[in-house]
mmCIF file of N, CA and C in Angstrom:
data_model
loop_
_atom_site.group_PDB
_atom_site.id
_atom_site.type_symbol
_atom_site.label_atom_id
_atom_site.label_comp_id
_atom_site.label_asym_id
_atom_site.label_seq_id
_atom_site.Cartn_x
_atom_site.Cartn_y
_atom_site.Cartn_z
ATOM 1 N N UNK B 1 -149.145 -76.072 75.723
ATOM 2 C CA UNK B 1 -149.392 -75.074 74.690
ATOM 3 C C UNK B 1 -150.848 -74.634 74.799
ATOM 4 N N UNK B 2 -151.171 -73.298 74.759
ATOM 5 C CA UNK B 2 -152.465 -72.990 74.504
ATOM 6 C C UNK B 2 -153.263 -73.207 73.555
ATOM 7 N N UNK B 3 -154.608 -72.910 73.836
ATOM 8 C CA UNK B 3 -155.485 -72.981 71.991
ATOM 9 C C UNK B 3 -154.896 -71.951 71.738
ATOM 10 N N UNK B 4 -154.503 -70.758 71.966
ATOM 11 C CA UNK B 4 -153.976 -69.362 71.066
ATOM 12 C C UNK B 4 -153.372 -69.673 70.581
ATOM 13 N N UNK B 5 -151.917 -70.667 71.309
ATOM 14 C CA UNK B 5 -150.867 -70.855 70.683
ATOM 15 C C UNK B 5 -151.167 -71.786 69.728
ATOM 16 N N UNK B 6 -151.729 -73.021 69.789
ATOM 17 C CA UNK B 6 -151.986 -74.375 68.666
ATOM 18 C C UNK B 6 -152.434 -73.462 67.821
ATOM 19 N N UNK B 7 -153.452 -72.411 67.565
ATOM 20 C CA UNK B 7 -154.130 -72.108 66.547
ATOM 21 C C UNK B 7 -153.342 -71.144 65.825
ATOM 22 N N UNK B 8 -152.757 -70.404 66.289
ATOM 23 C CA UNK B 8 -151.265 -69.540 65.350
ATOM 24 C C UNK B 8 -150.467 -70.627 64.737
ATOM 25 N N UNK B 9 -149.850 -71.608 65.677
ATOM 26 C CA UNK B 9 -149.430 -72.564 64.979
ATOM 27 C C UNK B 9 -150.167 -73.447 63.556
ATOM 28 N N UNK B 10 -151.206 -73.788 63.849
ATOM 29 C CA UNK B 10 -152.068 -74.350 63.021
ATOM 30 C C UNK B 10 -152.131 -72.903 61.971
ATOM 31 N N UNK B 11 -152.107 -72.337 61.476
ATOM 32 C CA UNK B 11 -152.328 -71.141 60.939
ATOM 33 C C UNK B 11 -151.054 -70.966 59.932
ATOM 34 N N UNK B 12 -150.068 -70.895 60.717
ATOM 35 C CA UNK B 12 -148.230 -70.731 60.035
ATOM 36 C C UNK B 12 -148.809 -71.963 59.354
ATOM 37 N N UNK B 13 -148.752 -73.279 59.839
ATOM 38 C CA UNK B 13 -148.760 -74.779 58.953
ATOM 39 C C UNK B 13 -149.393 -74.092 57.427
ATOM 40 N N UNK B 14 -150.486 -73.864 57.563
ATOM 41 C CA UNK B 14 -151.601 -73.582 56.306
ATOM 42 C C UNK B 14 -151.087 -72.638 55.623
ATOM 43 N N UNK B 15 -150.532 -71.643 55.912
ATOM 44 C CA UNK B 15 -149.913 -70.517 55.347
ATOM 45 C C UNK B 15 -148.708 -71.286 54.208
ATOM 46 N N UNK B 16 -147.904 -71.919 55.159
ATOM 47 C CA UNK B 16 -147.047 -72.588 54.579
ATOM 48 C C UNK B 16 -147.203 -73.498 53.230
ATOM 49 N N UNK B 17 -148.446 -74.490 53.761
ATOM 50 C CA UNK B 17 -149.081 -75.487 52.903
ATOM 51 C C UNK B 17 -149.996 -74.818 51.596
ATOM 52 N N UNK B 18 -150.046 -73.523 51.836
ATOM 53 C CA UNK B 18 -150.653 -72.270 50.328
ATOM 54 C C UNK B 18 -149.465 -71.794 50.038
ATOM 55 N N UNK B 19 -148.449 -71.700 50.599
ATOM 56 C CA UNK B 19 -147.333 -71.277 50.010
ATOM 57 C C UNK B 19 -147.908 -69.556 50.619
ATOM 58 N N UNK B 20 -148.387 -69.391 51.023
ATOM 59 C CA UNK B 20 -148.711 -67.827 51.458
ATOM 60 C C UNK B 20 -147.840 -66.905 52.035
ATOM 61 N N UNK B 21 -147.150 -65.983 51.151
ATOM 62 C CA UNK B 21 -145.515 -65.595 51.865
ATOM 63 C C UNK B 21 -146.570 -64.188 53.097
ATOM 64 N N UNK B 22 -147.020 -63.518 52.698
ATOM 65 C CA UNK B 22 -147.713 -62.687 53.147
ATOM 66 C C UNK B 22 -148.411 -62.811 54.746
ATOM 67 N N UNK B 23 -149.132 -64.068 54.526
ATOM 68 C CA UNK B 23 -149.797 -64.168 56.141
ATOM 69 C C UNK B 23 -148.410 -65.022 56.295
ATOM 70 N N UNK B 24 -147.639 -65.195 56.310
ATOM 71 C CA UNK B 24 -146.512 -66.061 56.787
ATOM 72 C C UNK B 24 -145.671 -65.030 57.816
ATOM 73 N N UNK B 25 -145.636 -63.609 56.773
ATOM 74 C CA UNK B 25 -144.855 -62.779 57.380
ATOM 75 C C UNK B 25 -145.760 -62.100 58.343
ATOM 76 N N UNK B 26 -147.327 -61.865 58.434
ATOM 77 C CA UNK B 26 -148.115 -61.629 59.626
ATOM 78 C C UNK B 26 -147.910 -62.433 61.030
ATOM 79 N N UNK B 27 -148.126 -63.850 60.462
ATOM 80 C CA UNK B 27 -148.250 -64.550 60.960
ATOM 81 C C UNK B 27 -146.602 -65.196 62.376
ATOM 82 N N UNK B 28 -145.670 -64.933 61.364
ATOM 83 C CA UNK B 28 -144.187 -65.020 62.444
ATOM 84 C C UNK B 28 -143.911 -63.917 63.381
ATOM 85 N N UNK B 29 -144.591 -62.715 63.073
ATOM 86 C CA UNK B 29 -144.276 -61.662 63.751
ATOM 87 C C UNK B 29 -145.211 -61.612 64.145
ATOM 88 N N UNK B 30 -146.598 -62.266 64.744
ATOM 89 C CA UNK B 30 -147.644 -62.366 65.410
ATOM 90 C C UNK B 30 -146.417 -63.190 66.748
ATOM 91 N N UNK B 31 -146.374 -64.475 66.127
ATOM 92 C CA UNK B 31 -145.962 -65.411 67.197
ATOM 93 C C UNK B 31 -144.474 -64.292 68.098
ATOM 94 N N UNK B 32 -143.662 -64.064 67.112
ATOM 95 C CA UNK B 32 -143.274 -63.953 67.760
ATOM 96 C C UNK B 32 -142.720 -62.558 69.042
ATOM 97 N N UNK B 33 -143.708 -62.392 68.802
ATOM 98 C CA UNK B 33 -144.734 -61.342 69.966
ATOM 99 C C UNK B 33 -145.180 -61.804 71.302
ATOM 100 N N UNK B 34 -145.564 -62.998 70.646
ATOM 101 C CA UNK B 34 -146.251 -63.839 71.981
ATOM 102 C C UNK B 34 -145.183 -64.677 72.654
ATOM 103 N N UNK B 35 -143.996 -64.715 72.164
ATOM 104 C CA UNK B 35 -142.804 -65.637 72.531
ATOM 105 C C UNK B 35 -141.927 -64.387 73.050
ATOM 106 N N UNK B 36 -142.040 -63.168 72.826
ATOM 107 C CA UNK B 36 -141.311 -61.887 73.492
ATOM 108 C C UNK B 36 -142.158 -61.580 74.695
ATOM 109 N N UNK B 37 -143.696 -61.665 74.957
ATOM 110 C CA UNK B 37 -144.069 -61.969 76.227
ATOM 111 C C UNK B 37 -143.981 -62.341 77.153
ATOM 112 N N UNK B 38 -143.773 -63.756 76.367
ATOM 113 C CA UNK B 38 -143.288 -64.959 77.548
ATOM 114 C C UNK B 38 -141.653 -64.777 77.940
ATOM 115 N N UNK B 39 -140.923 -63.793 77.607
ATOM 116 C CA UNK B 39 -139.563 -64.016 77.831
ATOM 117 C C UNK B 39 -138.642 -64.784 76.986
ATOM 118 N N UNK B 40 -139.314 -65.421 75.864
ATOM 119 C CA UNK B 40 -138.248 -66.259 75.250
ATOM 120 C C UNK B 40 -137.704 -65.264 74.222
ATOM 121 N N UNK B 41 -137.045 -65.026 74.671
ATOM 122 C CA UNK B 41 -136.439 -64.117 73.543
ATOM 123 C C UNK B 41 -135.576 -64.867 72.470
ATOM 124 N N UNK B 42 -134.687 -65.757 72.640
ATOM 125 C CA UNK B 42 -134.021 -66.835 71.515
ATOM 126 C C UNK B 42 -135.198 -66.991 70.574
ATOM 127 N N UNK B 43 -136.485 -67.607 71.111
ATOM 128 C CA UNK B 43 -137.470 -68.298 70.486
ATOM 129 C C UNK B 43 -138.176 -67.054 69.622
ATOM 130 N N UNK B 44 -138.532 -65.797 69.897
ATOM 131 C CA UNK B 44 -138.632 -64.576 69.772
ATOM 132 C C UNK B 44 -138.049 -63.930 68.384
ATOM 133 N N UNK B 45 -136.170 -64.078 68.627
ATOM 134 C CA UNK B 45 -135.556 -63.821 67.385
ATOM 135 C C UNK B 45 -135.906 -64.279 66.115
ATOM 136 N N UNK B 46 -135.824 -65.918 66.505
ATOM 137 C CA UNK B 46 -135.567 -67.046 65.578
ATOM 138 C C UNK B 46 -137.171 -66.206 64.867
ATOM 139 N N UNK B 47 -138.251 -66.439 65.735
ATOM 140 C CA UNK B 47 -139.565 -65.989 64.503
ATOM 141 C C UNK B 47 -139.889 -64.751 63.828
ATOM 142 N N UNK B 48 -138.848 -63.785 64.705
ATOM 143 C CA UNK B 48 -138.950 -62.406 63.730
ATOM 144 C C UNK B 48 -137.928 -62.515 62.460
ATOM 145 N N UNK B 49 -136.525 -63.056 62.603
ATOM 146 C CA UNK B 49 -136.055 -63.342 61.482
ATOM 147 C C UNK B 49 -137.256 -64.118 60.261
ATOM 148 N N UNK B 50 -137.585 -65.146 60.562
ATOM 149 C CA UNK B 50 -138.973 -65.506 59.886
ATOM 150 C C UNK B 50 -139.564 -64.725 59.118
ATOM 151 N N UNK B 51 -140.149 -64.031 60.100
ATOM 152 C CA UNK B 51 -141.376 -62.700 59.732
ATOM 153 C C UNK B 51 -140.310 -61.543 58.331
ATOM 154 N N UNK B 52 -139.144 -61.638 58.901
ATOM 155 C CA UNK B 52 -138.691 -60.619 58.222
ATOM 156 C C UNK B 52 -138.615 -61.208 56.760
ATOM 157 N N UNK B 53 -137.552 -62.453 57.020
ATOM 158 C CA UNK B 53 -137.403 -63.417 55.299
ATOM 159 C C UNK B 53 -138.744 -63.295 54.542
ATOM 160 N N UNK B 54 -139.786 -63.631 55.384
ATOM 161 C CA UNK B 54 -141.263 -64.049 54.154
ATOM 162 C C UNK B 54 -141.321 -62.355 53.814
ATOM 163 N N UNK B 55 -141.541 -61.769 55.070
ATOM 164 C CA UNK B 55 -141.864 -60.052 54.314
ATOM 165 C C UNK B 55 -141.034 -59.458 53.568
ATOM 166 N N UNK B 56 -140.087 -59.749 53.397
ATOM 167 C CA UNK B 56 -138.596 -59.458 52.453
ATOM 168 C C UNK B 56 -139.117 -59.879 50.943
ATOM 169 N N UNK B 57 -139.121 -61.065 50.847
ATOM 170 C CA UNK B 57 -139.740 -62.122 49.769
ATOM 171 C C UNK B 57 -141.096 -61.329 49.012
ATOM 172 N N UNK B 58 -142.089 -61.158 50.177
ATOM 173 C CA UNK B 58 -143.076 -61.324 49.725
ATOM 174 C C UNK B 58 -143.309 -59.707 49.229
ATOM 175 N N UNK B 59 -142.292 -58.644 49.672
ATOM 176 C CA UNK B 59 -142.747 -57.255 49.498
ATOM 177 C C UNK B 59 -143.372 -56.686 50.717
ATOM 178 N N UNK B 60 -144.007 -57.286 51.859
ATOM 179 C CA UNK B 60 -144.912 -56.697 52.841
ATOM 180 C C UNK B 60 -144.212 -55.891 53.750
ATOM 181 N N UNK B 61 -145.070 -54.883 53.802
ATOM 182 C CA UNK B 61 -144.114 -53.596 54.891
ATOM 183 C C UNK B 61 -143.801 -53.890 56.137
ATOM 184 N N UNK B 62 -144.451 -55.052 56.767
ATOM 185 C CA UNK B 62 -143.881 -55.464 58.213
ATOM 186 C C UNK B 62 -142.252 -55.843 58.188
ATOM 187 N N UNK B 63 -142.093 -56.002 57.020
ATOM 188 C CA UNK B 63 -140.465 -56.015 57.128
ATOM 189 C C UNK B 63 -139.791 -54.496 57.462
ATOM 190 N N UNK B 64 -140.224 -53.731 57.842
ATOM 191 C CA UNK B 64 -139.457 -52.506 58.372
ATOM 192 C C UNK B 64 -139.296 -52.867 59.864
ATOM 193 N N UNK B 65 -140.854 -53.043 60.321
ATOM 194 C CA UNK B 65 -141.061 -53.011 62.037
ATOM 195 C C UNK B 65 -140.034 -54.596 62.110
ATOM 196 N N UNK B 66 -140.398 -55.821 61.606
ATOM 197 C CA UNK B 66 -139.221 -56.755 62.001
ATOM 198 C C UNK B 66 -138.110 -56.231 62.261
ATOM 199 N N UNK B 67 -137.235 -56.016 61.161
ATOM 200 C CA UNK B 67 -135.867 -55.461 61.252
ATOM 201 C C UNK B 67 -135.888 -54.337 62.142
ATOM 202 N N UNK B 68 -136.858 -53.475 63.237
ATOM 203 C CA UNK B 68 -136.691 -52.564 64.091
ATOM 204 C C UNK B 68 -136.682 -53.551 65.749
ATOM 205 N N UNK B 69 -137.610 -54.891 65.170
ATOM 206 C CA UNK B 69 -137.465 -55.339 66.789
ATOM 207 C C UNK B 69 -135.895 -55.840 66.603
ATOM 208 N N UNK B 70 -135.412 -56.953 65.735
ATOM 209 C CA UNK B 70 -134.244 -57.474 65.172
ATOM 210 C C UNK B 70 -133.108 -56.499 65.685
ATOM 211 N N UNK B 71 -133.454 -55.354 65.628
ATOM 212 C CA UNK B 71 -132.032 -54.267 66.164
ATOM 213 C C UNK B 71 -132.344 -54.084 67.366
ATOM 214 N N UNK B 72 -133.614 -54.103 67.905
ATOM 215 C CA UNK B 72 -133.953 -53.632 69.395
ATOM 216 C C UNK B 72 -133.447 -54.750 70.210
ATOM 217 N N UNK B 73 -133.246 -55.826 69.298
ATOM 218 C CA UNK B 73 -132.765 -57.436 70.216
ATOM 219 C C UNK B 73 -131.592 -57.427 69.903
ATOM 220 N N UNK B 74 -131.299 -56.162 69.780
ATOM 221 C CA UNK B 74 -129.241 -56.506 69.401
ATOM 222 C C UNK B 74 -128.796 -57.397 68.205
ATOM 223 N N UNK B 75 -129.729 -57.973 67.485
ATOM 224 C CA UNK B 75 -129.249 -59.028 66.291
ATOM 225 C C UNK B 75 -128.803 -57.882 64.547
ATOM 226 N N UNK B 76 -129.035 -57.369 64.807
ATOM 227 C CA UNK B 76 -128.552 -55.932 63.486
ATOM 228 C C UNK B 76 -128.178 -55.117 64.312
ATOM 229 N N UNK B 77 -127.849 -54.213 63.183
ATOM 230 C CA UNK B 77 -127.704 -52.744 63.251
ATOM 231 C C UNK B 77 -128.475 -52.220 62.346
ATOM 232 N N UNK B 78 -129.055 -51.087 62.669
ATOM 233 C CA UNK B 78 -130.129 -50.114 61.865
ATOM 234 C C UNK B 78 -129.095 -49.467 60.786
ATOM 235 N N UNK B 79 -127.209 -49.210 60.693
ATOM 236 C CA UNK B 79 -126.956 -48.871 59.817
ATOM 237 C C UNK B 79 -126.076 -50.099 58.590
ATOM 238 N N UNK B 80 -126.406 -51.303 59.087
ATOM 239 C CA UNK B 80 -125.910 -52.334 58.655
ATOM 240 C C UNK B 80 -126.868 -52.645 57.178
ATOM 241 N N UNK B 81 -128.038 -52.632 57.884
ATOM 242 C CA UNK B 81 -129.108 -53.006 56.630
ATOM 243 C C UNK B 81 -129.374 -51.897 55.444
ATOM 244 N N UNK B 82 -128.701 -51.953 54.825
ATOM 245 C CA UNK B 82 -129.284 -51.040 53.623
ATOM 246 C C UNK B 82 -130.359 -51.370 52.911
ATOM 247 N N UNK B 83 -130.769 -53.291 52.432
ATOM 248 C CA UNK B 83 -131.625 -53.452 51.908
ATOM 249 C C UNK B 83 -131.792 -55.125 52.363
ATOM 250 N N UNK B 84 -132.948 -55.641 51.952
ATOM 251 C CA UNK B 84 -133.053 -56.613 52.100
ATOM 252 C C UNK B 84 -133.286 -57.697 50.790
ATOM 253 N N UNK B 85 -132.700 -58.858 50.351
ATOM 254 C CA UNK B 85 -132.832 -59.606 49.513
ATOM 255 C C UNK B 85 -133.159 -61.446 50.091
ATOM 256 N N UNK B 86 -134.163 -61.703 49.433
ATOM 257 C CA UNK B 86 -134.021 -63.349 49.990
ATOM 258 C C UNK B 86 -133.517 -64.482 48.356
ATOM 259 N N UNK B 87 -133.058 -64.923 48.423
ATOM 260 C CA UNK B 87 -132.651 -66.152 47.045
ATOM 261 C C UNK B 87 -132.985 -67.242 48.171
ATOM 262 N N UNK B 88 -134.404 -67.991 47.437
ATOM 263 C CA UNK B 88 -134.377 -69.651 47.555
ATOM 264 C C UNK B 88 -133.681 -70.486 46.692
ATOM 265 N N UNK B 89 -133.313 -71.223 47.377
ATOM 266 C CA UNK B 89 -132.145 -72.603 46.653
ATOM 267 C C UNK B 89 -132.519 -73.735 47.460
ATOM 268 N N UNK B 90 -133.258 -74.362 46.607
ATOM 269 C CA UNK B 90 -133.479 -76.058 46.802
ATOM 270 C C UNK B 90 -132.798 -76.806 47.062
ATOM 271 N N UNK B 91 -133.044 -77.905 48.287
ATOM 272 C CA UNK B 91 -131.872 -78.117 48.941
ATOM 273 C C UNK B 91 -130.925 -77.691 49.823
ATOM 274 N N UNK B 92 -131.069 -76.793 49.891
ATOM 275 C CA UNK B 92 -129.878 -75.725 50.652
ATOM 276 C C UNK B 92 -130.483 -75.165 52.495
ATOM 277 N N UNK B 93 -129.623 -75.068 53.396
ATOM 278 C CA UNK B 93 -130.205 -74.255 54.174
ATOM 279 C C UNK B 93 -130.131 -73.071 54.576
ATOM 280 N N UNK B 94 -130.851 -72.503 54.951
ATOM 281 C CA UNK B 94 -131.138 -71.125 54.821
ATOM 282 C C UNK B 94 -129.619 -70.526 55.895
ATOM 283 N N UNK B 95 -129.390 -69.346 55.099
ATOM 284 C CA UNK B 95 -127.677 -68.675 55.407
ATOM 285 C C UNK B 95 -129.064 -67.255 55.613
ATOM 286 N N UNK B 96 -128.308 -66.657 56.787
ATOM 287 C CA UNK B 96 -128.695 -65.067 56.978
ATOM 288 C C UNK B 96 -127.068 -64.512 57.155
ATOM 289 N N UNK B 97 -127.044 -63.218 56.330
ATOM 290 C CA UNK B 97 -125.639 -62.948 56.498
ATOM 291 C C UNK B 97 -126.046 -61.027 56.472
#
């Protein structure tokens, strides 16, 4: 792993540990930029879904451009999404539907 990479990583942790939905949603769609570089595209999805949930949550407009890579990776459709909603439930694991 790189320092770029440890330190994005180290970064999501803290975000997390403030509860910070905002740099959370910067912050997943940073990484996973750098994981669409490298070719991982699985690894890629998994952190733009991320990016999208916290920016969904949190209100932040990067939830448009997520949900545009999300369709560009074949995982939506641009006429599927009408809107976006997140419900946390304690205990539970996270359902994308």
């Amino acid at each position: 792993m790189t320092s770029a990479a440890t330190n994005l990583e180290e970064q999501i942790l803290a975000a997390h540990a403030n509860g910070d939905g905002l740099a959370l949603s910067e912050l997943y769609f940073q990484a996973a930029g750098v994981k669409k570089m490298a070719g991982e595209t699985e690894a890629s999805a998994f952190l733009l879904t991320q990016a999208y949930v916290f920016a969904l949550e949190s209100g932040h407009p990067i939830a448009m451009q997520a949900h545009a890579e999300l369709v560009a990776l074949g995982l939506a459709k641009a006429s599927e999404i009408k809107y976006g909603l997140v419900v946390r439930q304690s205990k539970a694991y996270p359902v994308y539907d």
